[in-house]
PDB file of C-alpha atoms in Angstrom:
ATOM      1  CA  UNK A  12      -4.765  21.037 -10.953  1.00 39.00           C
ATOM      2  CA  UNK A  13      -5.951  21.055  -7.143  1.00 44.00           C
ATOM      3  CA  UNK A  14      -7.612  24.150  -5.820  1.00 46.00           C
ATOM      4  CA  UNK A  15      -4.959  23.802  -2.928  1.00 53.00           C
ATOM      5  CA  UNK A  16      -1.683  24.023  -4.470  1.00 60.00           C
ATOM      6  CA  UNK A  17       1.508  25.164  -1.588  1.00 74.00           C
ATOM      7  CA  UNK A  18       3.307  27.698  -2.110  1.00 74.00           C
ATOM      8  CA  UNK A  19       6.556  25.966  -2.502  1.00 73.00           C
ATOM      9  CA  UNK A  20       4.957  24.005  -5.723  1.00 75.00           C
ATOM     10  CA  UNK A  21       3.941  27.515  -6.819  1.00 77.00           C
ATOM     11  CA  UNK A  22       7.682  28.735  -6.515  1.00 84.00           C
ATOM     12  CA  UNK A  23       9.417  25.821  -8.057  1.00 84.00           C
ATOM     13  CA  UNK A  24       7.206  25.440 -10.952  1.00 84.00           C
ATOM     14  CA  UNK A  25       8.046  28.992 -12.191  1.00 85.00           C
ATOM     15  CA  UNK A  26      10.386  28.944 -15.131  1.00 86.00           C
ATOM     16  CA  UNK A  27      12.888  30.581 -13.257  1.00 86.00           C
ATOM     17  CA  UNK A  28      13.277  28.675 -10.805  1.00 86.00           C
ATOM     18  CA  UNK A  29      12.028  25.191 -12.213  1.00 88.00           C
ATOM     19  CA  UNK A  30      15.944  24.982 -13.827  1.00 90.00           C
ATOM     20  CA  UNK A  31      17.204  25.435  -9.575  1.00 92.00           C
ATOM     21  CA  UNK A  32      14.437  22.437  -8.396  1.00 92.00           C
ATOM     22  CA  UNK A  33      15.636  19.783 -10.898  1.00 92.00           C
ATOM     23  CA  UNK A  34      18.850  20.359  -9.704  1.00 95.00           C
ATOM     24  CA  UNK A  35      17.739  19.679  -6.280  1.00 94.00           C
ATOM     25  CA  UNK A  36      15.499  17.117  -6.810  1.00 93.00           C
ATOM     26  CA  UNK A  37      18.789  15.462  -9.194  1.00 95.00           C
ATOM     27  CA  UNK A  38      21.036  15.643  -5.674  1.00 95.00           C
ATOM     28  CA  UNK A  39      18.006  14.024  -3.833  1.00 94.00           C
ATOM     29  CA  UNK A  40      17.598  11.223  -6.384  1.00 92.00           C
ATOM     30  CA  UNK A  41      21.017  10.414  -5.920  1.00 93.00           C
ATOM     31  CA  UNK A  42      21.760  10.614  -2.272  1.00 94.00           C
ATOM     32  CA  UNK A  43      18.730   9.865  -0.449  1.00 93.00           C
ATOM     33  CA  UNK A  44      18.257   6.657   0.939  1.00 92.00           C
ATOM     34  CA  UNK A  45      15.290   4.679  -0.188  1.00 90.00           C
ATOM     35  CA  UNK A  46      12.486   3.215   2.245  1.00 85.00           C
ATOM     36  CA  UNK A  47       9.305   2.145   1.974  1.00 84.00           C
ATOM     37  CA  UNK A  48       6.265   4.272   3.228  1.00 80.00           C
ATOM     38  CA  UNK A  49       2.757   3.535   3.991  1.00 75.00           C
ATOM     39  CA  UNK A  50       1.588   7.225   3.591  1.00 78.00           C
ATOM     40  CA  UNK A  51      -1.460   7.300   1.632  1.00 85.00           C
ATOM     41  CA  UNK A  52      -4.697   8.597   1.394  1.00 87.00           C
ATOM     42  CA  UNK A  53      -8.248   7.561   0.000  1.00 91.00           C
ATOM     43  CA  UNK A  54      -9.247   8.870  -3.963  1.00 92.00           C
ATOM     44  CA  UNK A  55      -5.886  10.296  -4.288  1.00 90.00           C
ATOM     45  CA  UNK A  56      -6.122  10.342  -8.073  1.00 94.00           C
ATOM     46  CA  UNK A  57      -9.524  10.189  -9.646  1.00 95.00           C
ATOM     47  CA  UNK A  58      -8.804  11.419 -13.141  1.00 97.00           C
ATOM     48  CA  UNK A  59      -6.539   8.379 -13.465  1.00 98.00           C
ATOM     49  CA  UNK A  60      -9.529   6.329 -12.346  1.00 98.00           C
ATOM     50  CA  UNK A  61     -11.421   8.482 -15.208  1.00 98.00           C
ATOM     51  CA  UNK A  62      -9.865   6.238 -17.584  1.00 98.00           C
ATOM     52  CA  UNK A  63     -12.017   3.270 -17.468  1.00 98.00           C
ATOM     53  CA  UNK A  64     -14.993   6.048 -18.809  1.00 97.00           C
ATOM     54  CA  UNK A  65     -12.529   6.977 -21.657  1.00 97.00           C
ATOM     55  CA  UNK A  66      -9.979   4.806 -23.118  1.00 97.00           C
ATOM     56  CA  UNK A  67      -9.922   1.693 -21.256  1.00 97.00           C
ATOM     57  CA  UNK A  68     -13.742   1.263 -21.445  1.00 96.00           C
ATOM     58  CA  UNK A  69     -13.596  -2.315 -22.972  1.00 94.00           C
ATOM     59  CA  UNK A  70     -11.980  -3.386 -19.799  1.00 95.00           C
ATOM     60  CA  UNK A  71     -15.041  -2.770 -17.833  1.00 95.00           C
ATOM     61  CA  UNK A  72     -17.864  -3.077 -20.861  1.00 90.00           C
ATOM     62  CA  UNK A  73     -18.120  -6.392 -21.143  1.00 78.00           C
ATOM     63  CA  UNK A  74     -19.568  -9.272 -20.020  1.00 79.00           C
ATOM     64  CA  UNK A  75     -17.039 -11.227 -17.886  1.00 87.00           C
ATOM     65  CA  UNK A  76     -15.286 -10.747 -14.297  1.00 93.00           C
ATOM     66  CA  UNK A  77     -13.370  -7.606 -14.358  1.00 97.00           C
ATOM     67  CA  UNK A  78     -10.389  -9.167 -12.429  1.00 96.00           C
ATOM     68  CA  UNK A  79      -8.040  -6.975 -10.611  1.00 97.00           C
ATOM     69  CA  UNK A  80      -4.735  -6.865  -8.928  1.00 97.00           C
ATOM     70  CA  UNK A  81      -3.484  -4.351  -6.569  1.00 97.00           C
ATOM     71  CA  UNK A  82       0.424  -4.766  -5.489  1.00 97.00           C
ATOM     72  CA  UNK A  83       1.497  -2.223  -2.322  1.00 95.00           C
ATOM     73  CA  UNK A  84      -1.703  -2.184  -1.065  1.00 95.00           C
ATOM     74  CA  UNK A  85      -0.642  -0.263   1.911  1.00 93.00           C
ATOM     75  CA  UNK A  86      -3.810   0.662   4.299  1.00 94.00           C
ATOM     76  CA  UNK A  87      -6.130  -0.286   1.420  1.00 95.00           C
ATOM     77  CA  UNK A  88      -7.111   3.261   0.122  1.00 94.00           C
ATOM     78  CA  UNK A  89      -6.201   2.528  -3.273  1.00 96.00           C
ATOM     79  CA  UNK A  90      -8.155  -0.572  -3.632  1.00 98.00           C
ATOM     80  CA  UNK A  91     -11.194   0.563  -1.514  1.00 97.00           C
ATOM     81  CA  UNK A  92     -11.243   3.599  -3.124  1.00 96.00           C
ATOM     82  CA  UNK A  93     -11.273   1.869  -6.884  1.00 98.00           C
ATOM     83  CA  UNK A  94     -13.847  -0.261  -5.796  1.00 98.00           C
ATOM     84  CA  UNK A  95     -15.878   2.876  -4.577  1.00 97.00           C
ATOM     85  CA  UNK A  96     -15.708   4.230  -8.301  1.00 98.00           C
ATOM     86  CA  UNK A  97     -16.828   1.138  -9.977  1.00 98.00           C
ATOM     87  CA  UNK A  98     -19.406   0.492  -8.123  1.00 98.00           C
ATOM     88  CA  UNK A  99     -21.124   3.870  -8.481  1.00 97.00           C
ATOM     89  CA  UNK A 100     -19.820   4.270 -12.151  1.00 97.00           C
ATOM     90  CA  UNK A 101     -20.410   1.055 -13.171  1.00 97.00           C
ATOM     91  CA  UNK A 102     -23.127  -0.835 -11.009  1.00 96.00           C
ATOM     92  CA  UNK A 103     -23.682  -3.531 -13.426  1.00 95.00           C
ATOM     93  CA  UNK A 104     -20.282  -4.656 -13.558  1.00 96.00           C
ATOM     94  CA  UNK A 105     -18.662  -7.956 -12.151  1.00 97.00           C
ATOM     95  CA  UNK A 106     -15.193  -7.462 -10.636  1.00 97.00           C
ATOM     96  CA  UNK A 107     -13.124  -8.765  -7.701  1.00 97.00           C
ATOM     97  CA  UNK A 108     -10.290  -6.870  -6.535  1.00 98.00           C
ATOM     98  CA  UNK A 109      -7.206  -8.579  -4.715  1.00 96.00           C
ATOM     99  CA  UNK A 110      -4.934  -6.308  -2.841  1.00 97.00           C
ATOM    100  CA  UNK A 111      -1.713  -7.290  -0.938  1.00 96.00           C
ATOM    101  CA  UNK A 112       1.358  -5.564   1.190  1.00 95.00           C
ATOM    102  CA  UNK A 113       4.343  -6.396   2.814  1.00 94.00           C
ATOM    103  CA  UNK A 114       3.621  -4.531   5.994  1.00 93.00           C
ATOM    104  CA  UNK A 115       1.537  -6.827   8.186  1.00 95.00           C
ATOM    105  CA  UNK A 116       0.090  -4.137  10.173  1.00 93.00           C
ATOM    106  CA  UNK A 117      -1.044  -2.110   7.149  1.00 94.00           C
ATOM    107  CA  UNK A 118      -2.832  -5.656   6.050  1.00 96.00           C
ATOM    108  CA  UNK A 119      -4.451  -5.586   9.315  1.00 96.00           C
ATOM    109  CA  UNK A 120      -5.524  -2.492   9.217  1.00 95.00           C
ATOM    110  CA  UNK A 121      -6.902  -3.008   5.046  1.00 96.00           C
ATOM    111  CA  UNK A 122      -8.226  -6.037   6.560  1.00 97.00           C
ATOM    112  CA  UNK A 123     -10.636  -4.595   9.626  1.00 96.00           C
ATOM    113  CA  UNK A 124     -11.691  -2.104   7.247  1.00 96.00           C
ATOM    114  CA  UNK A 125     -12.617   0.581   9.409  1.00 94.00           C
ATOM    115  CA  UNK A 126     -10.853   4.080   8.940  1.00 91.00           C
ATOM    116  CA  UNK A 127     -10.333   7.301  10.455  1.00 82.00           C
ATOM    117  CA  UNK A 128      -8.063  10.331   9.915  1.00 75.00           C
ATOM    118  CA  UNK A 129      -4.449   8.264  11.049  1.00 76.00           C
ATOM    119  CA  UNK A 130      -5.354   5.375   7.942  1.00 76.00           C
ATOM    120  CA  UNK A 131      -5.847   7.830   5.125  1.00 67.00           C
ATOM    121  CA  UNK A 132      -9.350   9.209   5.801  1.00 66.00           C
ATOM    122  CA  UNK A 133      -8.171  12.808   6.006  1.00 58.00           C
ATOM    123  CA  UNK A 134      -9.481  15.683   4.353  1.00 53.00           C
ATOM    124  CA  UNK A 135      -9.434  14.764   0.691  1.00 48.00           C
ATOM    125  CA  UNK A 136     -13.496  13.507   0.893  1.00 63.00           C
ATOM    126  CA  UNK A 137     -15.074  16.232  -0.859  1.00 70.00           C
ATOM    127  CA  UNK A 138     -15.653  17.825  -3.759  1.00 80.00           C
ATOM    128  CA  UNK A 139     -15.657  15.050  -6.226  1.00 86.00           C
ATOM    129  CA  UNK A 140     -15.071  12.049  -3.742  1.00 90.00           C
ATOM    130  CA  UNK A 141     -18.147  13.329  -2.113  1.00 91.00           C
ATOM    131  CA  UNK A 142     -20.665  10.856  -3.963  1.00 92.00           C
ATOM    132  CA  UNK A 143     -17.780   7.781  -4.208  1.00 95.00           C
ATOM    133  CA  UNK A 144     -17.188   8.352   0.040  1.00 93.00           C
ATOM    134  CA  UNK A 145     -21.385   8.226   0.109  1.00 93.00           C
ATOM    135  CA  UNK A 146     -20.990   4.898  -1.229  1.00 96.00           C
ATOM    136  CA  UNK A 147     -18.274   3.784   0.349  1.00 95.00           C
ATOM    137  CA  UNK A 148     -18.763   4.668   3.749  1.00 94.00           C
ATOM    138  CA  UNK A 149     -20.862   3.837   6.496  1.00 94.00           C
ATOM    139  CA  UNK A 150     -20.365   5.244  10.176  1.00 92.00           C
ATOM    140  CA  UNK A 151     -18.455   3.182  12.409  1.00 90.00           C
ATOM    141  CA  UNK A 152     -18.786   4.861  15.999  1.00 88.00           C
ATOM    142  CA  UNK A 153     -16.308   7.444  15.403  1.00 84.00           C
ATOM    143  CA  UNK A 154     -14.628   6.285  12.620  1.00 89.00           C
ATOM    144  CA  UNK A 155     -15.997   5.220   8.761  1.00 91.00           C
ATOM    145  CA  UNK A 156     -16.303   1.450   8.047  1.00 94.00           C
ATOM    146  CA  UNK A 157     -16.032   0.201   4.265  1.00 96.00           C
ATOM    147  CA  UNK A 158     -19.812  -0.719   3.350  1.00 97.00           C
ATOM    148  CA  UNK A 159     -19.932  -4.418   3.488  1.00 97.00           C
ATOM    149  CA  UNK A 160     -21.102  -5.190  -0.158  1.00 97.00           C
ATOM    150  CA  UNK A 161     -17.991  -3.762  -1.210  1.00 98.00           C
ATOM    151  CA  UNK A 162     -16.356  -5.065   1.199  1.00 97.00           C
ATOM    152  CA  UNK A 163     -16.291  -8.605   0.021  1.00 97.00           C
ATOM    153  CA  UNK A 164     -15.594  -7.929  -3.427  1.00 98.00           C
ATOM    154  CA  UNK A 165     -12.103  -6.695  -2.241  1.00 98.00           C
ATOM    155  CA  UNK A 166      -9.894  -9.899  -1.282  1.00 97.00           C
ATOM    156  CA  UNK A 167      -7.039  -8.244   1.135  1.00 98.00           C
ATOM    157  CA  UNK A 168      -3.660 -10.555   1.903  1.00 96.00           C
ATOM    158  CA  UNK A 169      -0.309 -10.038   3.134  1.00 95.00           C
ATOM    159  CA  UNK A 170       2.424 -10.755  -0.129  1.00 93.00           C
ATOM    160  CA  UNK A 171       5.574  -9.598  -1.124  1.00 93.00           C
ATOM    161  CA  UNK A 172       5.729  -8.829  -5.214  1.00 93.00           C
ATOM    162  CA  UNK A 173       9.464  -9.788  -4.737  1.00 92.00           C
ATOM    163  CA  UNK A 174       9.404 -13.277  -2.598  1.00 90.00           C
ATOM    164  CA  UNK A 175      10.728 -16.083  -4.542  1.00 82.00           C
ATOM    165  CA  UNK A 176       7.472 -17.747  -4.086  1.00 78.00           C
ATOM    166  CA  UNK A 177       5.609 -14.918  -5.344  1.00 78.00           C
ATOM    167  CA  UNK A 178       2.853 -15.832  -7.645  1.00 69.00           C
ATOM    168  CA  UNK A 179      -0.063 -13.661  -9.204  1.00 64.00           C
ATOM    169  CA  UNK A 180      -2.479 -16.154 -11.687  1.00 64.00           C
ATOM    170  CA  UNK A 181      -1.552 -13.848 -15.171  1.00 69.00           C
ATOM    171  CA  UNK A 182      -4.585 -12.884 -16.678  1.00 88.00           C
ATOM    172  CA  UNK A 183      -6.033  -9.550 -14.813  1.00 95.00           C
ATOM    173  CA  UNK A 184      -7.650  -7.109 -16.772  1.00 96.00           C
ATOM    174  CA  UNK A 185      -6.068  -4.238 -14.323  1.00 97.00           C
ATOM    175  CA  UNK A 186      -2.836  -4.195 -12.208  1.00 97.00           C
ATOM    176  CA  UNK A 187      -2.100  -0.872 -10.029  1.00 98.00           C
ATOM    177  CA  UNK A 188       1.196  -1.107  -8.860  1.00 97.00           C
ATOM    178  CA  UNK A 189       2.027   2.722  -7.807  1.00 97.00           C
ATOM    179  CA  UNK A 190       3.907   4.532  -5.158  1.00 95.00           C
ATOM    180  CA  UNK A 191       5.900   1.882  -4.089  1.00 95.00           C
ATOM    181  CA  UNK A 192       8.569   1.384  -7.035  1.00 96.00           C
ATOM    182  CA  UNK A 193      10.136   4.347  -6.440  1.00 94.00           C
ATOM    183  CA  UNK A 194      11.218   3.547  -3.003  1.00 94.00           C
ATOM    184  CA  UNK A 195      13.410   0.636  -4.603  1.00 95.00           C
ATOM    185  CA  UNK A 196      16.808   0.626  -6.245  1.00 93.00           C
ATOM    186  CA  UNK A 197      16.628   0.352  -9.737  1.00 93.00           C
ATOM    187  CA  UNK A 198      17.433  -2.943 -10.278  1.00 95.00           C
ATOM    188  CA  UNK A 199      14.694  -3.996  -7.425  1.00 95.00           C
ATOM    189  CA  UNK A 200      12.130  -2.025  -8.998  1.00 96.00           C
ATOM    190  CA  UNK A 201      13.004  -3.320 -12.668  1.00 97.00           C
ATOM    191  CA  UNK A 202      12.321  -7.038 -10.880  1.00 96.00           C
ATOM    192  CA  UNK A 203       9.444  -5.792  -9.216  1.00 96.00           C
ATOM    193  CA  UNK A 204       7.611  -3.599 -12.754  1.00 97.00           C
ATOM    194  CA  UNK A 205       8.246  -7.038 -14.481  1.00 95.00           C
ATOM    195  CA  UNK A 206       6.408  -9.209 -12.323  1.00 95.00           C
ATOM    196  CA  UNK A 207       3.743  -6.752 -12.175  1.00 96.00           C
ATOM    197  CA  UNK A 208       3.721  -6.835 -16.034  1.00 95.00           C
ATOM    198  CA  UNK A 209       3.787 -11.145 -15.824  1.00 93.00           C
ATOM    199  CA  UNK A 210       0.580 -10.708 -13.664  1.00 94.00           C
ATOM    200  CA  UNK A 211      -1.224  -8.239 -16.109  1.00 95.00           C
ATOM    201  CA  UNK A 212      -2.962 -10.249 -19.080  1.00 95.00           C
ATOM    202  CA  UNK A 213      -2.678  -9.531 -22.494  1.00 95.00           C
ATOM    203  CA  UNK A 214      -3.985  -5.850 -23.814  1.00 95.00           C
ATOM    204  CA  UNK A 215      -4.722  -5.275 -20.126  1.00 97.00           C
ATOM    205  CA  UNK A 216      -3.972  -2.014 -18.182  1.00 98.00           C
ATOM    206  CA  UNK A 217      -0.858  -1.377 -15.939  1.00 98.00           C
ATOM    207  CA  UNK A 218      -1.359   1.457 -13.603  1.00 98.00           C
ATOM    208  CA  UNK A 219       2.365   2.683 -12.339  1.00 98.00           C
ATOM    209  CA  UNK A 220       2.424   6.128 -10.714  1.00 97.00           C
ATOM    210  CA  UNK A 221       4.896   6.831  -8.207  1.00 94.00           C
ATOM    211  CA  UNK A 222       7.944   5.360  -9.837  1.00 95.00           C
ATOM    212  CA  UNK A 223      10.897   6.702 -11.124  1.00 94.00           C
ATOM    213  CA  UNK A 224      10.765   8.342 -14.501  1.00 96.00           C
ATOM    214  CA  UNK A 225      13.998   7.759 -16.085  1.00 94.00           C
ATOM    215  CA  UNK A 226      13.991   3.803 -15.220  1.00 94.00           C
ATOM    216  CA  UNK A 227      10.238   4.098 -16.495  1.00 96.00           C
ATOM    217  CA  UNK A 228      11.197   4.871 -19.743  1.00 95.00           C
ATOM    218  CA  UNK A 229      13.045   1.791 -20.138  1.00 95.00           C
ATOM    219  CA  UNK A 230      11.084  -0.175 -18.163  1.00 97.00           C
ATOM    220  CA  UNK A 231       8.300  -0.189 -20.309  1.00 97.00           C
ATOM    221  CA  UNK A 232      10.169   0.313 -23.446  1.00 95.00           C
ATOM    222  CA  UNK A 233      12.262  -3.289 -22.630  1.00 96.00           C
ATOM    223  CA  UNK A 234       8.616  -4.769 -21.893  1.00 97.00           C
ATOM    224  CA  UNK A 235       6.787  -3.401 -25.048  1.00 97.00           C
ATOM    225  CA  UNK A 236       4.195  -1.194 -23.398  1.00 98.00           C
ATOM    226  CA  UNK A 237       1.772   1.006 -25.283  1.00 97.00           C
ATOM    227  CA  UNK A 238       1.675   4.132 -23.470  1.00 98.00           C
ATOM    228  CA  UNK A 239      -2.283   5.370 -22.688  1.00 98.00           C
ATOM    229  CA  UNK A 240      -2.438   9.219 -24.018  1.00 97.00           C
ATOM    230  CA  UNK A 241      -5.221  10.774 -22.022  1.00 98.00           C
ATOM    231  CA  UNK A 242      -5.545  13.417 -19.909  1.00 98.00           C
ATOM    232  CA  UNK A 243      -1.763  12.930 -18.975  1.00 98.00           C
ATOM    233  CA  UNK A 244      -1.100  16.328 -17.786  1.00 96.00           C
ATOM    234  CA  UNK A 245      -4.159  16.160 -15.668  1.00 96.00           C
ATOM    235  CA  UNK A 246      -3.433  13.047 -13.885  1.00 97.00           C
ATOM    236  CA  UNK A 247      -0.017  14.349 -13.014  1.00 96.00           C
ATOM    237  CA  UNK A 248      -1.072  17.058 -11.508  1.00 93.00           C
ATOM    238  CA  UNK A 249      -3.333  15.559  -9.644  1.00 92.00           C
ATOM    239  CA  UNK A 250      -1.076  13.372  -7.351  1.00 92.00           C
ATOM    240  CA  UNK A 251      -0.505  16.636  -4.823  1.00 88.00           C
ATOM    241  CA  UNK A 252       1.291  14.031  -2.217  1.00 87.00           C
ATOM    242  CA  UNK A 253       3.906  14.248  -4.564  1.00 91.00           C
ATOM    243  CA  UNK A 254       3.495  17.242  -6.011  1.00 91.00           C
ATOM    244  CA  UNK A 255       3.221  19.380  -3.647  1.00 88.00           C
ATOM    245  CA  UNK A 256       6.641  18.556  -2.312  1.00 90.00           C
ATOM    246  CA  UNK A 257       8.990  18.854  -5.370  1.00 92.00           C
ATOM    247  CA  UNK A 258      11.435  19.052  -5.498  1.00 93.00           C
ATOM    248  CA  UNK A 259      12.460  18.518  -1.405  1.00 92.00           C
ATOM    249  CA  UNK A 260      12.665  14.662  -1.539  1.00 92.00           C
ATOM    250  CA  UNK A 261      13.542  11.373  -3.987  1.00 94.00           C
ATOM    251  CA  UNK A 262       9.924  10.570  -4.109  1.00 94.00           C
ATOM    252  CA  UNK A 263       8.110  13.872  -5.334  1.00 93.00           C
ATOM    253  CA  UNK A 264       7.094  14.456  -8.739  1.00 95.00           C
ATOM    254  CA  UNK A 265       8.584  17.120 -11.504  1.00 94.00           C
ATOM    255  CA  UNK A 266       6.417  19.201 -13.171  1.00 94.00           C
ATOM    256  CA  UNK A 267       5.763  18.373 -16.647  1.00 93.00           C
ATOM    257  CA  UNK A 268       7.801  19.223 -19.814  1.00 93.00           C
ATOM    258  CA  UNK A 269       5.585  19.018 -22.330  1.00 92.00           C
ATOM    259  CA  UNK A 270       8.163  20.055 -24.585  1.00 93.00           C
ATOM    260  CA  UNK A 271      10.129  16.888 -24.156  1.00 95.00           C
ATOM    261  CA  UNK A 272      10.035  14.317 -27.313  1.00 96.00           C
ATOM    262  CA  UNK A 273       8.948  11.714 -24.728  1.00 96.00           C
ATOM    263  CA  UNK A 274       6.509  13.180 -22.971  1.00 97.00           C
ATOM    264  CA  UNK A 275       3.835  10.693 -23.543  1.00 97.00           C
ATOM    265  CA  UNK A 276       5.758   7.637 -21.852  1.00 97.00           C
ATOM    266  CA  UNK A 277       7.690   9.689 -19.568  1.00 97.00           C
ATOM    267  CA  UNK A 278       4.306  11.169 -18.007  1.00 98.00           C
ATOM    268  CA  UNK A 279       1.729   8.476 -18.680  1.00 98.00           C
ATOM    269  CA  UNK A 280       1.030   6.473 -15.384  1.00 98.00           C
ATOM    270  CA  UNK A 281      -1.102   4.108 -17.746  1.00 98.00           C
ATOM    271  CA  UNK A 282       0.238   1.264 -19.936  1.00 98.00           C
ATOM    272  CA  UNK A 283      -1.463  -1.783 -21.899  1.00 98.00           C
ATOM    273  CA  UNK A 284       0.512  -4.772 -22.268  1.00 96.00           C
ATOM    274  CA  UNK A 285       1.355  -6.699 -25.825  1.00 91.00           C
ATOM    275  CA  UNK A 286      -1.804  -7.758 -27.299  1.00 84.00           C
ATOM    276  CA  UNK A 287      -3.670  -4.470 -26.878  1.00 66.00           C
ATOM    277  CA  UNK A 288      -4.418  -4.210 -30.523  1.00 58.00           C
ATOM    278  CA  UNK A 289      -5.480  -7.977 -30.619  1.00 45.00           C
ATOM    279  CA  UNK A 290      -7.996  -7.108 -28.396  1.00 45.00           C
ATOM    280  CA  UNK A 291      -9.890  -5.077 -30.557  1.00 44.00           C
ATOM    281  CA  UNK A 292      -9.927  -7.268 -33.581  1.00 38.00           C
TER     282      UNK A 292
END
């Protein structure tokens, strides 16, 4: 867990009162109305990145492009950041990353590249994003600039997952489409998971924190998913945006049950697609 944990995450998690803050966070699910948010930061969650060193290795082992997709791009955090951990974990691979949001101004801003505390660039670089920041970074007068090798490997564009002329070539080896579903209706998000699925190629990887939990479950039992089981406890209590927060809006995140009988789907925020156990033959 994060060395900085509030005080309120400290009082709701405690048995006692953990009963009390799924009953709020119950009301808030249900009356709260939804709305997209570009709030974000850079290396929000790297034990979920820790993945591709465990038990998605393949998808960055071998010899082709490593192609991937990022959906709700926002500011570009998420997709600089990955690129920033593959490219000091992995400097012999070959990957492209495209990125795309709806908001036009957080395009532009993914776009120009250049960062300071308002776009994400808070206080979250150190500790372990120390060495992915050093090669991320450059200075940029008073701000941070993404370093221009990088740079070019990540393709930003303005999209909209849900436009009728929406179209993502199927066939990446990675999609990360998190912290955006759960601002949608359920029947929008449902639309939205499945096109993210349709763009995610066969045994690939589906990354999908920040949605709802209960419409995950069917979500990704309706589209066959194979749930990853690794360090999911870890990578859920990493995400201290959310976190942090619960239960005191729709959007924050329970604590874990490990007790439940579906923990593993209800917590994992990875997912392979059909043809997973193809891909090892």
């Amino acid at each position: 867990m994060s060395e900085r944990v509030s005080l309120n995450q400290r009082l709701f998690d405690l048995p006692v009162l953990n009963g009390l803050g799924r009953s709020i966070h119950s009301r808030r699910l249900a009356r709260e109305p939804r709305g997209q948010s570009t709030a974000t930061r850079f290396f929000r969650n790297i034990r979920q990145l820790d993945a591709l060193q465990g038990p998605l290795r393949e998808l960055v082992a071998g010899g082709d492009t490593c192609r991937i997709l990022v959906a709700g791009c926002s500011f570009g955090c998420e997709a600089y950041s990955l690129a920033a951990y593959l490219a000091v974990e992995f400097p012999a691979l070959d990957w492209t990353i495209d990125a795309f949001d709806i908001a036009h101004e957080a395009v532009a801003v993914a776009q120009r590249a250049v960062y300071g505390s308002k776009y994400g660039l808070a206080d979250p670089l150190r500790g372990e994003a120390r060495r992915y920041a050093a090669r991320l970074l450059e200075p940029c007068g008073e701000a941070w600039g993404i370093a221009p090798d990088i740079r070019q490997r990540v393709r930003v564009s303005h999209g909209d997952l849900l436009a009728s002329d929406f179209s993502a070539a199927a066939g990446y080896d990675m999609v990360f489409a998190q912290n955006f579903l759960l601002h949608m209706d359920d029947a929008t998000a449902a639309e939205a998971f499945a096109r993210a699925v349709g763009a995610t190629r066969p045994g690939g990887a589906l990354f999908v924190a920040g949605m709802n939990l209960d419409a995950k479950l069917a979500l990704v039992t309706s589209h066959r998913l194979i749930p990853v089981d690794w360090e999911i406890e870890a990578i859920h209590n990493s995400d201290q945006m959310r976190r942090s927060a619960w239960p005191w809006g729709y959007w924050t995140l329970e604590p874990i049950d490990a007790a439940r009988p579906d923990f593993i789907r209800r917590y994992s925020t990875i997912f392979r697609t059909p043809g997973f156990a193809a891909a090892h033959d």
